[in-house]
XYZ file of C-alpha atoms in Angstrom:
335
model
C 28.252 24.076 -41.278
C 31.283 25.574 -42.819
C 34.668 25.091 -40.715
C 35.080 29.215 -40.931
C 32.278 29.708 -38.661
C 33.994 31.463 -35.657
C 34.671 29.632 -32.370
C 32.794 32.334 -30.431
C 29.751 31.783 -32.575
C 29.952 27.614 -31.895
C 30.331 28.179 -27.972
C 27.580 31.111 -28.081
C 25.206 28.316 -29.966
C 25.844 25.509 -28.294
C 25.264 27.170 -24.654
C 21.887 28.285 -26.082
C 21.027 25.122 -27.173
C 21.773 23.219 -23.986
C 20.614 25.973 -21.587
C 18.206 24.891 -18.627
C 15.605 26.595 -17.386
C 14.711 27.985 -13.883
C 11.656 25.626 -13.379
C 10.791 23.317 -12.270
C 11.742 24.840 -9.032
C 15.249 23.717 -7.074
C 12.389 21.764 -4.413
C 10.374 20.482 -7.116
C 10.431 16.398 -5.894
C 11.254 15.535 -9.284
C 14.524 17.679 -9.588
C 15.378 16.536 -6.070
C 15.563 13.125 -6.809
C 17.234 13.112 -10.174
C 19.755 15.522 -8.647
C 19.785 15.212 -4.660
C 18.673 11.198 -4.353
C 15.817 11.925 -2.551
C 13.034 14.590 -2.058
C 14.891 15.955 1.072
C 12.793 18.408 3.806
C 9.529 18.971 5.024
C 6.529 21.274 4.364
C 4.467 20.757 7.385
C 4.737 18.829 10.991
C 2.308 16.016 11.261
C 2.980 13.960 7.922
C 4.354 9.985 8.314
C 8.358 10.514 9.768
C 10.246 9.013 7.099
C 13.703 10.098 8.364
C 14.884 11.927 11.327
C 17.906 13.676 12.712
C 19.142 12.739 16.367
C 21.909 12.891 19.262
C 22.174 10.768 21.963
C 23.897 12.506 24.884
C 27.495 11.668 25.631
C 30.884 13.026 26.844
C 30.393 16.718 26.017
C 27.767 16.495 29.378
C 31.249 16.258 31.299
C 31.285 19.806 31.305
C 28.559 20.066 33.639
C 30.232 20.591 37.209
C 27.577 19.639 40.003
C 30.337 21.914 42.216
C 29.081 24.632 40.298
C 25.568 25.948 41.669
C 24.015 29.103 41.289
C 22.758 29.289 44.687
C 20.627 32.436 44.292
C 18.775 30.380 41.493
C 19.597 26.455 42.028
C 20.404 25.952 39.121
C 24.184 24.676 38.051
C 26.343 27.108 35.552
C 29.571 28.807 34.861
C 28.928 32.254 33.689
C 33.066 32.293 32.336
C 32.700 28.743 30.286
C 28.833 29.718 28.887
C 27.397 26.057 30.444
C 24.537 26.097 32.299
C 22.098 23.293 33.379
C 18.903 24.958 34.260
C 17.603 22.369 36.612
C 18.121 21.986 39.992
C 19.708 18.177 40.051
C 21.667 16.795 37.301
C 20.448 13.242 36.223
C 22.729 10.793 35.660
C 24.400 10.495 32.022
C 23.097 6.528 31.491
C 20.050 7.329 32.640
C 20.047 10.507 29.883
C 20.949 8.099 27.352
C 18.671 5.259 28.565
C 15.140 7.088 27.803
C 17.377 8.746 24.889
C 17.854 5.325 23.396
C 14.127 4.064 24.321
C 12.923 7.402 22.114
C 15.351 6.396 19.162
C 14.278 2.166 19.577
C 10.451 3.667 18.985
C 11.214 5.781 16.315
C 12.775 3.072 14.342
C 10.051 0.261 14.958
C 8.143 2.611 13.214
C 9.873 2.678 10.461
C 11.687 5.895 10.705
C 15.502 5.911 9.506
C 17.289 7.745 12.349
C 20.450 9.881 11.328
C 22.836 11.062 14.481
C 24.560 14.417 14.038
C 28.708 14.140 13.375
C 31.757 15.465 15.643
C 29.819 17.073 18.861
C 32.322 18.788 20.605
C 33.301 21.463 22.508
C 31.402 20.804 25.736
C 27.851 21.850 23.648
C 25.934 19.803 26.125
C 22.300 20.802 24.535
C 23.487 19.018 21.178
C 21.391 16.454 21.679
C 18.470 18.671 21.100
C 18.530 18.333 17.459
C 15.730 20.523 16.775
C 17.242 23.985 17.198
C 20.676 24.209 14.745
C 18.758 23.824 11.710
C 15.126 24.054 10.289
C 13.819 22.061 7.196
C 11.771 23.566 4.542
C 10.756 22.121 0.892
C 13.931 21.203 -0.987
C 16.429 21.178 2.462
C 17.706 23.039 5.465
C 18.314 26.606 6.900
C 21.137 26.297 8.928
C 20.145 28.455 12.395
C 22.297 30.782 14.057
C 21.975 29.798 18.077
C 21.153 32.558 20.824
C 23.750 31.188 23.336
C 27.517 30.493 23.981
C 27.229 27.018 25.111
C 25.065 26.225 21.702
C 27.106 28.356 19.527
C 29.012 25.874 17.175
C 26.783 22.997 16.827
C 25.905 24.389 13.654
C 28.890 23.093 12.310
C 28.536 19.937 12.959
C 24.582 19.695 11.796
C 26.355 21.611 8.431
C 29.057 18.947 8.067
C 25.894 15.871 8.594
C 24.059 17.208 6.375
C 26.484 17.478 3.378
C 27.108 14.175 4.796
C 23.582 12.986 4.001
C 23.737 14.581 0.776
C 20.760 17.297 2.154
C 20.623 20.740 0.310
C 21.307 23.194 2.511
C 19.061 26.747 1.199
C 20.287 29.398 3.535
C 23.192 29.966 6.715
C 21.981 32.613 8.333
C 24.427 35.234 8.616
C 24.837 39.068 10.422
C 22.904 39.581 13.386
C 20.561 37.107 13.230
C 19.320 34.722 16.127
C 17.394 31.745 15.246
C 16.496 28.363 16.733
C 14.461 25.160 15.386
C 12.652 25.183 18.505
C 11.105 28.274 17.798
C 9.738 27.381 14.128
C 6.901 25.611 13.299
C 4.417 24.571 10.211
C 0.825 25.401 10.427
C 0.106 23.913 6.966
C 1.912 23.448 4.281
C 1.531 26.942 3.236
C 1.766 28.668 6.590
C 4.216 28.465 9.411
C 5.129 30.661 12.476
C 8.390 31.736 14.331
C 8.064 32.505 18.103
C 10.720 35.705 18.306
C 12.038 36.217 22.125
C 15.381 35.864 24.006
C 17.125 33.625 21.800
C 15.097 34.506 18.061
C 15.082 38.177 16.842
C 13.205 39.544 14.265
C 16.570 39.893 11.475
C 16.783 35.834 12.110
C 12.779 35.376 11.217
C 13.321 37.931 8.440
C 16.503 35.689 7.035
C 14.342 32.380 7.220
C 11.157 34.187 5.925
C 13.444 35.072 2.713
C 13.467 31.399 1.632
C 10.066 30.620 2.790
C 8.571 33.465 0.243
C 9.756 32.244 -2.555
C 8.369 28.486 -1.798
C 5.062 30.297 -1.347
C 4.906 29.991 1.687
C 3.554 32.905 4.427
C 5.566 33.217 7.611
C 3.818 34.878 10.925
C 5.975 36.220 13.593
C 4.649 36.304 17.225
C 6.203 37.078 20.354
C 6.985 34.945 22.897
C 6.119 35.463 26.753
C 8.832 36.667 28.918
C 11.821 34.657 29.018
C 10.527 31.489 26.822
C 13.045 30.555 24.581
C 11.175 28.358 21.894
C 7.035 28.557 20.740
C 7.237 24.629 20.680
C 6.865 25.167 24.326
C 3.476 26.147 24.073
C 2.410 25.307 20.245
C 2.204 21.849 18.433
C 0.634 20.685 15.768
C -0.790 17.197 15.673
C -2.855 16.885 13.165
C -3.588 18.254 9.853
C -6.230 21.350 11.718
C -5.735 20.289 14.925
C -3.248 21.949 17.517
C -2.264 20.990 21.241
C -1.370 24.374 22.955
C -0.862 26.619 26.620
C -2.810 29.117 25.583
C -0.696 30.581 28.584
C 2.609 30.851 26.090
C 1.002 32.164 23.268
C -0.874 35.861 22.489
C -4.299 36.124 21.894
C -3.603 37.442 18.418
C -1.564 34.133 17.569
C -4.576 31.983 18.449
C -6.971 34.297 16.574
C -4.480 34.029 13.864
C -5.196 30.391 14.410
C -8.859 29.745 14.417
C -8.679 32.005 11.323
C -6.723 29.102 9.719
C -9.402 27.202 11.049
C -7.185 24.999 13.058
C -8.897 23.417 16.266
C -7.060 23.723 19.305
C -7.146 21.497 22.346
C -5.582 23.837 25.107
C -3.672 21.697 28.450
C -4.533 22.661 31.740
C -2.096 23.462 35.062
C -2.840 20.330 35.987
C -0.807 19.080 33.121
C 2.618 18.166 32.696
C 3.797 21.033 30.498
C 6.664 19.133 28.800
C 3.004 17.365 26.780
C 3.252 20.304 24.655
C 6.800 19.204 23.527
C 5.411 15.759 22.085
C 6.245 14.570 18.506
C 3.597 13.815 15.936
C 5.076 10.562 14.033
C 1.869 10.976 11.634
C -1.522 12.897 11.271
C -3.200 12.113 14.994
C -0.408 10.065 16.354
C 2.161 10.972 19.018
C 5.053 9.691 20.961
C 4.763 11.968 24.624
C 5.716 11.954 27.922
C 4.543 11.143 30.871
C 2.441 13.657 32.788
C -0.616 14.280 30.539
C -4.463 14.551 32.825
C -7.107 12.334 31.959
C -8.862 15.583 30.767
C -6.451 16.278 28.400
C -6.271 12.130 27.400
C -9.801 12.547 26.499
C -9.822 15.196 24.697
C -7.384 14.269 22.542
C -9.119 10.881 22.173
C -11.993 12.390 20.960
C -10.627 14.034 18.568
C -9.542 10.700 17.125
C -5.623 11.031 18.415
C -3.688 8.276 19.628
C -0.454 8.406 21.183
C 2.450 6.265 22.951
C 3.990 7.328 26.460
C 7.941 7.559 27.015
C 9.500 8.476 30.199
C 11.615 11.642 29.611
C 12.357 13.358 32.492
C 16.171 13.022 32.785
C 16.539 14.337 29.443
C 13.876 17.061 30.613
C 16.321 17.835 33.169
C 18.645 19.237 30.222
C 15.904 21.761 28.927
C 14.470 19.668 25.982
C 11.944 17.574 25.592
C 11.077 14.829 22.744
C 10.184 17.443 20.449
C 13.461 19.115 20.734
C 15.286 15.988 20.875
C 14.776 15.031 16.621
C 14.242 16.866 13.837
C 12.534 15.499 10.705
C 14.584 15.157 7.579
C 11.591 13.802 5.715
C 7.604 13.988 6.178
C 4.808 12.465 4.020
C 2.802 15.030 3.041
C 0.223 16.104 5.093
């Protein structure tokens, strides 16, 4: 090559011949690990835990004020300050961070590596519900965009973990939007569902359905019943086509939608401790749930081959969240 040949030409060429292309895809596993360090996020909600996020409740539940009851309701809250604790007694913190911890030791005796969220502040008193400031897809997170005051922030500090942890984060969600973890969910790898309703609006499922399409992956959007805040109140899966649900939460054309996906459902009774729906599946057809669950229900789920390990949760109940809400998977096995 001559030494004339102009500089514009050399940079031109060599660009060209170094130039990468689009695919593999950003959440190809491959590209993750060379670039990322691991295969970071999840495609479904029953495969092996591998790595979870958590928060163990701690001085930000000083801001609840046992002075301050709503006595037309009960319930404890300060309309001014955005707190409210929706229960009417307020447990006390060790014994919050007692089952907390008991949760957290079971997780990691089975082998799951348990992350806890950085710099809650502020009062944010739900933070320990882990599932709701963020949602993970192939390839890394959405970051959510919380549908009330006293939650409002805690996205900050699941943004500054995660770039912490070295996990990609694919979308914030921005404008108008209202989204919460609690209130997404994967069918199969290739289907999931957001529960729209007081604290999820359709422009927050639109945001997070962006970055599902072009994984290939459909989103359905249902509506909630009345005032319930999150669909893993009445949906969970637990194992690869098999759902525990209250029919009671969920429209008819959501559980059409779901024997259509030919995914069996095993529906609780009245009878039943609600907060069973809000269970965690460590693996395909293995829980960790709380107490409360009727022998009907036991059975049914054993004979459908499902095993599962009871924790006492009702103090952290008390808060609004159950187990479910209380983690969020960082990495699954594939279904």
């Amino acid at each position: 090559m001559s030494d004339s040949a102009p500089p514009g030409w050399i940079y031109n060429e060599t660009v060209r011949m170094f130039a990468t292309a689009g695919d593999p895809p950003f959440e190809d596993h491959d590209e993750l690990v060379r670039h990322w360090g691991r295969a970071w996020g999840v495609d479904n909600d029953v495969g092996r835990i591998r790595s979870i996020l958590m928060h163990r409740p701690g001085a930000e539940m000083s801001i609840v004020d046992p002075g301050k009851r709503i006595e037309s309701i009960g319930s404890f809250g300060d309309i001014e300050k955005g707190w409210y604790f929706q229960s009417d007694s307020v447990p006390p913190l060790a014994e919050m961070q007692s089952q907390h911890d008991a949760f957290s030791a079971a997780l990691r005796a089975r082998g799951v590596e348990v992350h806890v969220v950085d710099g809650v502040d502020g009062g944010r008193l739900k933070s320990c519900y882990t599932r709701d400031p963020l949602i993970m897809v192939k390839g890394g997170a959405i970051i959510c965009r919380m549908g009330t005051r006293i939650r409002r922030g805690e996205e900050l500090a699941i943004t500054r973990t995660l770039a912490r942890l070295g996990i990609p984060i694919l979308r914030t969600l921005s404008g108008s939007a209202l989204m919460e973890g609690g209130s997404f969910a994967w069918i199969n790898p290739r289907t999931a569902v957001i529960g729209c309703g007081i604290r999820v609006n359709r422009e927050g499922a639109e945001q997070v359905a962006e970055v599902l399409k072009r994984q290939g992956v459909e989103l359905i959007v249902t509506d909630l019943v009345g005032y319930d805040i999150h669909i893993d109140g009445s949906f969970l899966m637990i194992d690869r086509d098999l759902a525990l649900v209250d029919p009671f939460g969920l429209p008819f054309s959501f559980l059409e939608k779901l024997k259509e996906l030919k995914v069996r459902t095993i529906e609780i009774t009245p009878a039943d401790n609600k907060w069973i729906i809000n269970s965690l599946a460590v693996a395909p057809g293995e829980l960790i749930m709380p107490e409360g669950a009727t022998n009907r229900t036991l059975d049914r789920l054993a004979a459908h081959g499902v095993r599962w390990t009871v924790l006492p949760y009702a103090a952290m109940q008390l808060n609004g969240g159950g187990l479910h809400c209380s983690t969020t998977p960082l990495l699954r096995d594939p279904a």
